[in-house]
Coordinates of C-alpha atoms and ligand atoms in Angstrom, one line a residue:
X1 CA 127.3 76.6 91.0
X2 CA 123.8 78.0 90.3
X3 CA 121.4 77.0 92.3
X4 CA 117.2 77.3 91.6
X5 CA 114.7 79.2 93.4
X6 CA 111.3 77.6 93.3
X7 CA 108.2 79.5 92.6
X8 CA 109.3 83.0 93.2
X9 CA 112.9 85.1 94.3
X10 CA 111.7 88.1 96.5
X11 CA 114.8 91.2 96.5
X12 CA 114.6 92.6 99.8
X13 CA 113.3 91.7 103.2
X14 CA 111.8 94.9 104.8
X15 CA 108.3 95.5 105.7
X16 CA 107.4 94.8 102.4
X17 CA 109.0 92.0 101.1
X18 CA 108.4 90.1 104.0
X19 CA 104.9 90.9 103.8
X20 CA 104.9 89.5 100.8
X21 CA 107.0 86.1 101.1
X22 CA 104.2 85.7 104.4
X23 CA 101.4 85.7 101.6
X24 CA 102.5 83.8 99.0
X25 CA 104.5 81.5 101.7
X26 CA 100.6 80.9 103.2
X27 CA 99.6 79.5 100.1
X28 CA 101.7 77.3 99.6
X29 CA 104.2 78.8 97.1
X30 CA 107.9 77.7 97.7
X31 CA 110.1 81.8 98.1
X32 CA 113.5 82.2 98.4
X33 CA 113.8 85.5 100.6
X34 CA 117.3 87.7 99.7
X35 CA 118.3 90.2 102.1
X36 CA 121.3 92.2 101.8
X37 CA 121.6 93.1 106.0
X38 CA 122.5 91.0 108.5
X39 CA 120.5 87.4 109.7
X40 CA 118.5 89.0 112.9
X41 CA 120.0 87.6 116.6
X42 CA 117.0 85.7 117.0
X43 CA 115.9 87.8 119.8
X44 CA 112.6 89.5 119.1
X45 CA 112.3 92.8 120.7
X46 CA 109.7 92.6 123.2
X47 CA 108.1 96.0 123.1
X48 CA 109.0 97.4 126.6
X49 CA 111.8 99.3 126.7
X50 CA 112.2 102.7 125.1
X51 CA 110.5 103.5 122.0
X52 CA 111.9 102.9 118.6
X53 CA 113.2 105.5 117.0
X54 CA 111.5 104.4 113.5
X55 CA 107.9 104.5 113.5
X56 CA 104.9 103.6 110.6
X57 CA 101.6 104.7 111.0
X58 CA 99.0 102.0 110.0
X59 CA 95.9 102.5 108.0
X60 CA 93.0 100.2 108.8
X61 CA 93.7 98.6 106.0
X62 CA 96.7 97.3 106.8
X63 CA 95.9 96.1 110.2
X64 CA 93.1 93.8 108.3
X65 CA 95.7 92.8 105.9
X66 CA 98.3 91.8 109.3
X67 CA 95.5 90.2 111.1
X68 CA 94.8 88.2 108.3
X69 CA 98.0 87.1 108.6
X70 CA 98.3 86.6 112.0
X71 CA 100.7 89.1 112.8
X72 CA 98.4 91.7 114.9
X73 CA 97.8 89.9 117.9
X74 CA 101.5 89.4 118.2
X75 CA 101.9 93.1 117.6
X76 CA 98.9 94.1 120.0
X77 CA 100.2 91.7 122.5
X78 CA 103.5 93.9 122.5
X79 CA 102.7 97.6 122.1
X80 CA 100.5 98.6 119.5
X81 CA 99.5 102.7 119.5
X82 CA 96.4 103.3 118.1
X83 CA 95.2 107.0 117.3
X84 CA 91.7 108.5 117.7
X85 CA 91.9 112.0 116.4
X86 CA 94.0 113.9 114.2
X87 CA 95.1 118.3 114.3
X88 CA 97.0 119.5 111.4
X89 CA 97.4 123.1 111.2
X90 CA 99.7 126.1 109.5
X91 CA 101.9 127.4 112.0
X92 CA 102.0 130.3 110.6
X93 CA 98.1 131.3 109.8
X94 CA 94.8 130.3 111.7
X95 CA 93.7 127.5 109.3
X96 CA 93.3 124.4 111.3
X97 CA 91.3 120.9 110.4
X98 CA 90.6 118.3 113.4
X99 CA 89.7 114.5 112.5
X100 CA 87.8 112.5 115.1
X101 CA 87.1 108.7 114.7
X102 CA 84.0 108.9 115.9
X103 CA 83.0 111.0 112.6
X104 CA 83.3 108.2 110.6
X105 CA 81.9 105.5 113.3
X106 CA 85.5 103.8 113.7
X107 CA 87.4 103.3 116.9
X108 CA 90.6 104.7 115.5
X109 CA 92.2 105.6 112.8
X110 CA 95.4 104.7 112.6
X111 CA 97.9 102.5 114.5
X112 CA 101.5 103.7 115.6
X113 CA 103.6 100.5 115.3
X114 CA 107.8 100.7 115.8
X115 CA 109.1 99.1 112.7
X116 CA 111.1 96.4 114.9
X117 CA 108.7 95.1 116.1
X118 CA 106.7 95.2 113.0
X119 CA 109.3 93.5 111.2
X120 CA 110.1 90.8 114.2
X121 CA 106.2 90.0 114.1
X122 CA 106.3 89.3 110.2
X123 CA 109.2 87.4 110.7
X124 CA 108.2 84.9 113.2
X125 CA 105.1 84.2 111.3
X126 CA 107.1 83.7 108.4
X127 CA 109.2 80.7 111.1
X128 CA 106.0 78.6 111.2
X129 CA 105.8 78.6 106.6
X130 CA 108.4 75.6 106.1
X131 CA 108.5 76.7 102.2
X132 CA 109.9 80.1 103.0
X133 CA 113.7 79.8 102.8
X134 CA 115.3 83.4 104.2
X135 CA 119.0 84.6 102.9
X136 CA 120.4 86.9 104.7
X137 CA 124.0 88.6 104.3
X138 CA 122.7 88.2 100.4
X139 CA 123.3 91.5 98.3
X140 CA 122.0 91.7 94.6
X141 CA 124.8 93.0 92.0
X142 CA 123.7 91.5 88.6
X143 CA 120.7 90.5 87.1
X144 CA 119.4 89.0 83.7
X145 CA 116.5 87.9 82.3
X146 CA 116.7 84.8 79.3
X147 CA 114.3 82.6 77.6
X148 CA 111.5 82.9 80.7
X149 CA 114.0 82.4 83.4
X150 CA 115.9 85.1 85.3
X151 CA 119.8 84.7 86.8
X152 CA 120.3 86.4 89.7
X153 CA 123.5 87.6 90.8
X154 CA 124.9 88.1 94.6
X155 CA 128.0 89.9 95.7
X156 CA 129.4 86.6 97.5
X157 CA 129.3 85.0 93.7
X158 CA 126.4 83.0 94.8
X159 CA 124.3 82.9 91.5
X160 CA 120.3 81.4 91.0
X161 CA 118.0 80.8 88.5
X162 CA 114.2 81.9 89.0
X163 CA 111.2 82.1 87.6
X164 CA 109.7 84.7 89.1
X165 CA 111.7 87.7 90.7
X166 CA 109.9 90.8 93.0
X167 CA 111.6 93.8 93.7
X168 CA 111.2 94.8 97.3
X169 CA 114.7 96.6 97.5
X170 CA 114.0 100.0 98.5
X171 CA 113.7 102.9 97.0
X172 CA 117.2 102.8 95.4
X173 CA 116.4 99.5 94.0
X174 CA 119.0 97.6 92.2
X175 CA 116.5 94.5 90.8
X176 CA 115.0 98.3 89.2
X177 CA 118.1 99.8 88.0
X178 CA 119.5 96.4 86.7
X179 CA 116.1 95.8 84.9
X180 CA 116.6 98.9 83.1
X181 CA 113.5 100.4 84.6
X182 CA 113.2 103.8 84.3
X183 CA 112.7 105.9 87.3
X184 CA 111.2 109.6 87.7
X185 CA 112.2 111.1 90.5
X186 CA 111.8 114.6 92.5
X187 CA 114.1 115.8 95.4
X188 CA 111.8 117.4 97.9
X189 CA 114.6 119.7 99.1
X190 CA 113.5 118.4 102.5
X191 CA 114.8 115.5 105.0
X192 CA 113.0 114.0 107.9
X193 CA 114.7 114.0 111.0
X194 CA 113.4 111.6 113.4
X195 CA 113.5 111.0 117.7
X196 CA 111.1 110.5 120.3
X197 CA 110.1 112.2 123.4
X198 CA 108.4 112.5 126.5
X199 CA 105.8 115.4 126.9
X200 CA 104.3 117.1 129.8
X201 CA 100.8 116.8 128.7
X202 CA 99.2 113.3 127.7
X203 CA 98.8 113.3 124.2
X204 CA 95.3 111.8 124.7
X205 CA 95.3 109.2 121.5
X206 CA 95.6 112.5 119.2
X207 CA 98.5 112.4 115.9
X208 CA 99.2 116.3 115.6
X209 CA 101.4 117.6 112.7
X210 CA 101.9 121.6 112.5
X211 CA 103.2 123.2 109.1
X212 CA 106.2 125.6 109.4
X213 CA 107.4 127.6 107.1
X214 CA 110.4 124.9 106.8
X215 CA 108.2 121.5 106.8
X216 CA 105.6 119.4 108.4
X217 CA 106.4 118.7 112.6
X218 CA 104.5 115.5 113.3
X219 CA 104.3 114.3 116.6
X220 CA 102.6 110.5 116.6
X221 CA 101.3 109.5 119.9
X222 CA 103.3 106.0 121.5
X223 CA 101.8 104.2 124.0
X224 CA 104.5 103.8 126.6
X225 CA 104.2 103.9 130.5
X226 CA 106.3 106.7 131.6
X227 CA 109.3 104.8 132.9
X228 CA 111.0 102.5 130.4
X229 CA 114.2 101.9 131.1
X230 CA 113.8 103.5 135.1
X231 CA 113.8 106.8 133.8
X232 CA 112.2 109.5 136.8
X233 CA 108.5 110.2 135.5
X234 CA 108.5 113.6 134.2
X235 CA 104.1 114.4 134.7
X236 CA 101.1 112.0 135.5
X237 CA 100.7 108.3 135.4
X238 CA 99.5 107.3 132.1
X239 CA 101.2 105.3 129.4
X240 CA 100.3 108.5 126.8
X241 CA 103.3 111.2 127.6
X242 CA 105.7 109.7 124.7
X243 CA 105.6 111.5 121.0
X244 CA 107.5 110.2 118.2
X245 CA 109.2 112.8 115.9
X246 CA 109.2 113.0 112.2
X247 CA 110.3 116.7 111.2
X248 CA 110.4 117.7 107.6
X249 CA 112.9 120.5 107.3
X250 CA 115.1 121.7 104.7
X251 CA 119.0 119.9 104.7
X252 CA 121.1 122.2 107.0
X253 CA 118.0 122.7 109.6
X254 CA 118.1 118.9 109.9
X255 CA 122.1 119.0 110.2
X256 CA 121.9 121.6 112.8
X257 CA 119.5 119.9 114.7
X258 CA 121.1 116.3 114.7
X259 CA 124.0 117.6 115.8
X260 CA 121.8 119.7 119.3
X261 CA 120.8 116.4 119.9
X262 CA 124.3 114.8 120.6
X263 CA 124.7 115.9 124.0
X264 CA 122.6 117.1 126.9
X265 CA 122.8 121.0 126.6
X266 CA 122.2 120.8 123.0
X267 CA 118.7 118.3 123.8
X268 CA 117.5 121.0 125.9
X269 CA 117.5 123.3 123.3
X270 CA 116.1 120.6 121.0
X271 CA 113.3 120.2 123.3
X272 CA 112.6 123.8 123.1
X273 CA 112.2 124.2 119.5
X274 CA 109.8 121.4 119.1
X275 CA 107.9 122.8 121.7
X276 CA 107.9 126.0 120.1
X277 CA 107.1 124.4 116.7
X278 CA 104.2 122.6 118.2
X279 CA 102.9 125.7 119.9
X280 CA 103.6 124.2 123.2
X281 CA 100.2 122.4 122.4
X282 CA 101.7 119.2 125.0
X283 CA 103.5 121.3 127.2
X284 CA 107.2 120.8 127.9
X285 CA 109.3 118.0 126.1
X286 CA 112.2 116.1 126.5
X287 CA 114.4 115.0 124.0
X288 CA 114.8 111.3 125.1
X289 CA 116.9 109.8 122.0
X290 CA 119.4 110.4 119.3
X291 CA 117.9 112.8 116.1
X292 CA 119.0 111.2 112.7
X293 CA 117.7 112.4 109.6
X294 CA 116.8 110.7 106.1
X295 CA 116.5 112.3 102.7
X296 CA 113.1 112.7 101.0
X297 CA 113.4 111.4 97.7
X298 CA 109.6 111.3 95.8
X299 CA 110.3 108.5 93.2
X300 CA 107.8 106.7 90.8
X301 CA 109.2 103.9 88.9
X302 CA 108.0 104.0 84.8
X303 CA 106.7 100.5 84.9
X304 CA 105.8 98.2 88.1
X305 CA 106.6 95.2 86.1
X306 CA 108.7 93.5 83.5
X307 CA 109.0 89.7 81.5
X308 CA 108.7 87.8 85.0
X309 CA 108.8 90.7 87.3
X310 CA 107.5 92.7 89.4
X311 CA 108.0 96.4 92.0
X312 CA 106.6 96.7 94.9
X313 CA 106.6 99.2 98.0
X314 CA 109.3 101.7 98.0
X315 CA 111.3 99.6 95.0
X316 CA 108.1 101.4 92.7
X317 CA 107.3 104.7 94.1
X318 CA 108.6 106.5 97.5
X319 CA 107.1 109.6 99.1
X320 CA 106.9 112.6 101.0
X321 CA 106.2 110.9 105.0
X322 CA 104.0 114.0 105.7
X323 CA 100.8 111.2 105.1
X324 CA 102.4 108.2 106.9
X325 CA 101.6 106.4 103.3
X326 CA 104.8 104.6 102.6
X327 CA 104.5 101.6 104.0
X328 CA 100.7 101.2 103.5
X329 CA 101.1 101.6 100.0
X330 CA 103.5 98.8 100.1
X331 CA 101.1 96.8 101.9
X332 CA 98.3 97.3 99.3
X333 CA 100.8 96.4 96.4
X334 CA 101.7 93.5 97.8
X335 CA 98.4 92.0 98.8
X336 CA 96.7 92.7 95.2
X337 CA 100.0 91.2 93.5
X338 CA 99.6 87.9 95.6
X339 CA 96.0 87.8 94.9
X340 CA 97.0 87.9 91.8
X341 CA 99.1 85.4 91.5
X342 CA 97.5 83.1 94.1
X343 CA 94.1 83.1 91.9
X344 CA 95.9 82.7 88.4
X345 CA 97.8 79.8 89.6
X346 CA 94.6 78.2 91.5
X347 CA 93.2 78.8 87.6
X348 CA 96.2 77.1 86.2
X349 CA 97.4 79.8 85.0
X350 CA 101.4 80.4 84.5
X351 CA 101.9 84.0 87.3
X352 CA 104.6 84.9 84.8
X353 CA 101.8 85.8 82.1
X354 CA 102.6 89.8 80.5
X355 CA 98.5 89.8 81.4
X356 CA 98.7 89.1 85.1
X357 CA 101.6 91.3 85.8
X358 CA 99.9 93.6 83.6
X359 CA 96.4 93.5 85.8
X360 CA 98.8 94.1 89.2
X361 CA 100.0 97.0 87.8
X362 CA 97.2 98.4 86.4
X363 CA 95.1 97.7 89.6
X364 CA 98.1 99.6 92.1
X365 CA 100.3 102.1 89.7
X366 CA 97.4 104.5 89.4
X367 CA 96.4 104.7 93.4
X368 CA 100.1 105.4 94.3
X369 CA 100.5 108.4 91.4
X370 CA 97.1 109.9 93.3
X371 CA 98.9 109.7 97.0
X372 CA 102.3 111.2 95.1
X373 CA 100.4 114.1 93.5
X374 CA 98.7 114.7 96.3
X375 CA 101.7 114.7 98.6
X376 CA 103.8 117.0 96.0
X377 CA 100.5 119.5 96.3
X378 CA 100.1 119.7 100.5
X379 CA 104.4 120.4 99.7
X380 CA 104.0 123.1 98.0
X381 CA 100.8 124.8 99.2
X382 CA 102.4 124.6 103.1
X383 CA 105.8 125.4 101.7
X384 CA 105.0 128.6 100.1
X385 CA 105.1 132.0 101.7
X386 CA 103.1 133.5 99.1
X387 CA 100.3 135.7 101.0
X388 CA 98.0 134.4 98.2
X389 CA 98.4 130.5 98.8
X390 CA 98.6 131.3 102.7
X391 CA 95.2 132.8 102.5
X392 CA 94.2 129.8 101.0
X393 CA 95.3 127.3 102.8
X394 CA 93.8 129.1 106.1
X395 CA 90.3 129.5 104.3
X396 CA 90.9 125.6 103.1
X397 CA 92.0 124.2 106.0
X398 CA 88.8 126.0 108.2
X399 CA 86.3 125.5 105.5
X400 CA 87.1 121.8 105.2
X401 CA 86.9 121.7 108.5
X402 CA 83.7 122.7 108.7
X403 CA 82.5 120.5 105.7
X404 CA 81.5 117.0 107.4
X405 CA 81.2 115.2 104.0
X406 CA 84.6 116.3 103.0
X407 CA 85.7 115.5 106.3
X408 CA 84.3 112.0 106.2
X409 CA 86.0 111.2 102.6
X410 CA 89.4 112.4 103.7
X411 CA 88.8 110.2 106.7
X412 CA 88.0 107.3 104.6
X413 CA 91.5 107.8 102.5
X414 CA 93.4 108.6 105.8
X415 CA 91.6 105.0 106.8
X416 CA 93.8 103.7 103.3
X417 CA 89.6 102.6 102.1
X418 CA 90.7 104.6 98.7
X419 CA 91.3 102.2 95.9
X420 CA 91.1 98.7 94.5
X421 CA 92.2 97.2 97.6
X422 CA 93.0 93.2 97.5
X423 CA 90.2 91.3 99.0
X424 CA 91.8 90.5 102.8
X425 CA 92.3 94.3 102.9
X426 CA 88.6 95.2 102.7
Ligands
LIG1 C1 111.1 109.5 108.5 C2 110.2 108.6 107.8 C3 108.9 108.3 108.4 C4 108.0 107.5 107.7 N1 106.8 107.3 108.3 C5 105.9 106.5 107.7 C6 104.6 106.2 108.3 O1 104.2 106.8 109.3 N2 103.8 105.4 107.6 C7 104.1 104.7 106.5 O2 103.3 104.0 105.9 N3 105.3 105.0 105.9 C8 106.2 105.8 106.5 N4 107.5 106.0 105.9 C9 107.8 105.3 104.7 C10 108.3 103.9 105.0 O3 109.3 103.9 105.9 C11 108.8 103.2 103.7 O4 107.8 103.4 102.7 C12 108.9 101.7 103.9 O5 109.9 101.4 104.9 C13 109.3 101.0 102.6 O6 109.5 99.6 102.9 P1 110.1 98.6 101.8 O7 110.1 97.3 102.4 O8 109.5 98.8 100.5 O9 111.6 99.2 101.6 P2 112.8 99.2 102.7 O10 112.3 99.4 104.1 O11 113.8 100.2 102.2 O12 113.5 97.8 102.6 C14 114.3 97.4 101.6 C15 115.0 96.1 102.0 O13 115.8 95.7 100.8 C16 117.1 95.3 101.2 N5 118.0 95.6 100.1 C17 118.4 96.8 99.6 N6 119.2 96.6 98.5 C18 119.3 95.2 98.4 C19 120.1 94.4 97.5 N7 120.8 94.9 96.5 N8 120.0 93.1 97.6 C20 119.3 92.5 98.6 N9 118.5 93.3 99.5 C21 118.6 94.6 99.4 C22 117.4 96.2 102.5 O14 118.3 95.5 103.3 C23 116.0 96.3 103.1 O15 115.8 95.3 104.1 C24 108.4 106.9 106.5 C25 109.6 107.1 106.0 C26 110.5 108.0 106.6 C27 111.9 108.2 106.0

């Protein structure tokens, strides 16, 4: 039996696509939400325990967009890590640049939020919005587009009939690939490898991220007292002696160092080489979790949109996490693609219109292809061991430091203030 979605069929219920079903749910718009994992225990994480191992860092941007929503104070209420400074330097040169909030007037500028509890937020906002139905368990295989309705196609044979589909499936998209949408797409050569630890020094609210000669090593501050779990305090009483790890690295460097971190001996010499990649700027480290990795992929769908469709977040263009961009990017598409549709049916206007769809692309595809250019060229300056591009990245790195204007505009981007932002995101 088919069965009919409403307004609007969202693919996907990450960050994202929940994000989005929130805002259209909000105003009033009837969503069916498909999800291919599993329908969540019910038992929202509370934000005590041990970090999570997957971490976003928020622009401002996005925190206005979740407040609007409701969803920060939940979040804050929980544990929220907000950053006021940021280091980046070569590893292997003296060029070094330093951002401080203050520089710009702000009180921080970025969050640290685990993407549980980012998603558990969203989703029990999304409890109180009676015309948001969720699916879990519900896997897209087939998909066709007729007449100005779509069928939609689920591996359990379930089949429905929409009017309006989103793709917010990832950045292997299916809704993409079964729309024919082409897709260009750039192996980094590198893959993130991701844990957390504890760290001799307080991090003091700063996000560092040293370039080696093999990738980016990021360590994001958490804000977690010293003893989740019961674990024996390793220095000083403050909740700031937690990192989380994102590692760029090329494939068999990641392999290697998953493996060290699969038992105790080999998490000891973990510890050692991020201290040593870090120039032992936080003192020692432990290794306090597993060390998985994930490839890079840098993707950039040809279109955002099709008759009665629509990318959005990863599902349209994935990047290089050296920027923490992914998910704000997300965030931005989806917020000017509901303004868009919220104002054109207020207007009386049908949201499936080539014009509309045609505005939301216009208005994100451009913004995105700036951050993935931009992240492709920090790649390959940082990854090259010419003595030519090392000079100048050491004289471009200290010169910009020493540049306040420059400074201030790269704050402002960092900030995710670049753009034609949706109107709750200003
Ligand atoms: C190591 C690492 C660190 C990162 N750090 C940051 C950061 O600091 N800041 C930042 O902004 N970004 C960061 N990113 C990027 C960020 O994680 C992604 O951009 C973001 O998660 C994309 O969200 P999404 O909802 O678009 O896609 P996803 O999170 O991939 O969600 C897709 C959803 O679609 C569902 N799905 C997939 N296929 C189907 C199907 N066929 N049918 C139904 N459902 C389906 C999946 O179950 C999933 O729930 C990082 C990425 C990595 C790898």
């Amino acid at each position: 039996m088919t069965q009919e979605t409403r307004d609007v069929a969202i693919i996907g219920g990450g960050l994202v696509g929940t994000t989005l079903a929130l805002l259209l749910g909000e105003a009033g718009w009837r969503v069916d939400l498909f999800d291919a994992g599993p329908r969540p225990d019910g038992m929202a994480p509370a934000g005590d325990g041990p970090p999570a191992l997957r971490v976003s860092a928020l622009t401002a941007a996005t925190e206005r967009l979740l407040t609007s929503l409701g969803v920060w104070p939940w979040l804050a209420a929980r544990r929220v890590a907000p950053y006021r400074g940021m280091a980046v330097w070569d590893a292997e040169g003296s060029g070094e640049i330093g951002f401080d909030a203050e520089d710009v007037g702000v009180a921080s500028l970025g969050t640290i939020v685990e993407n549980d509890l980012l998603l558990a937020g969203l989703r029990q906002r999304l409890g109180d919005l009676p015309s948001v139905t969720c699916h879990f368990e519900a896997r897209l295989s087939g998909y066709r587009r007729e007449a100005g309705v779509s069928t939609l196609l689920f591996e359990d044979g379930s089949r429905w009939r929409t009017p309006l589909v989103v793709g917010a499936d990832g950045g292997r998209s299916v809704l993409r690939g079964l729309a024919g949408i082409a897709v260009s797409e750039r192996d980094t050569g590198q893959v993130a490898l991701v844990t957390s630890v504890r760290t001799e020094w307080g991090h003091g609210g700063i996000a560092r991220q040293a370039f080696l000669p093999t990738g980016p090593l990021a360590f994001l501050p958490l804000n977690v007292p010293l003893s989740p779990g019961g674990e024996p305090a390793l220095a000083g009483q403050s909740n700031d002696h937690h990192c989380s790890i994102v590692w760029s690295t090329t494939p068999s460097e990641a392999k290697r160092l998953t493996r060290l971190a699969d038992n105790d001996a080999g998490r000891e010499a973990l510890a050692r080489e991020l201290e040593a990649g870090i120039g032992e700027r936080l003192g020692q480290v432990r290794v306090i979790d597993a060390a998985p990795h994930f490839p890079i992929v840098q993707r950039h769908a040809q279109r955002y949109v099709d008759d009665g469709l629509a990318l959005v977040g990863d599902a349209a263009h994935s990047l290089h996490p050296l920027a923490g961009q992914g998910v704000n990017l997300g965030m931005m598409d989806v917020a000017v693609l509901a303004e868009e549709w919220v104002r054109a049916r207020q207007r009386g206007a049908d949201p499936a219109d080539a014009r509309i769809l045609a505005r939301y692309a216009r208005r994100r595809r451009g913004d995105n292809a700036v951050m993935l250019g931009a992240m492709q060229g920090f790649q390959r300056l940082f990854g090259s061991a010419q003595p030519a591009l090392r000079l100048a990245r050491n004289w471009g790195l200290g010169g910009v430091d020493r540049l306040m204007p420059v400074k201030r505009l790269m704050i402002r981007q960092a900030l995710g203030e670049a753009g034609d932002l949706a109107e709750r995101c200003r």
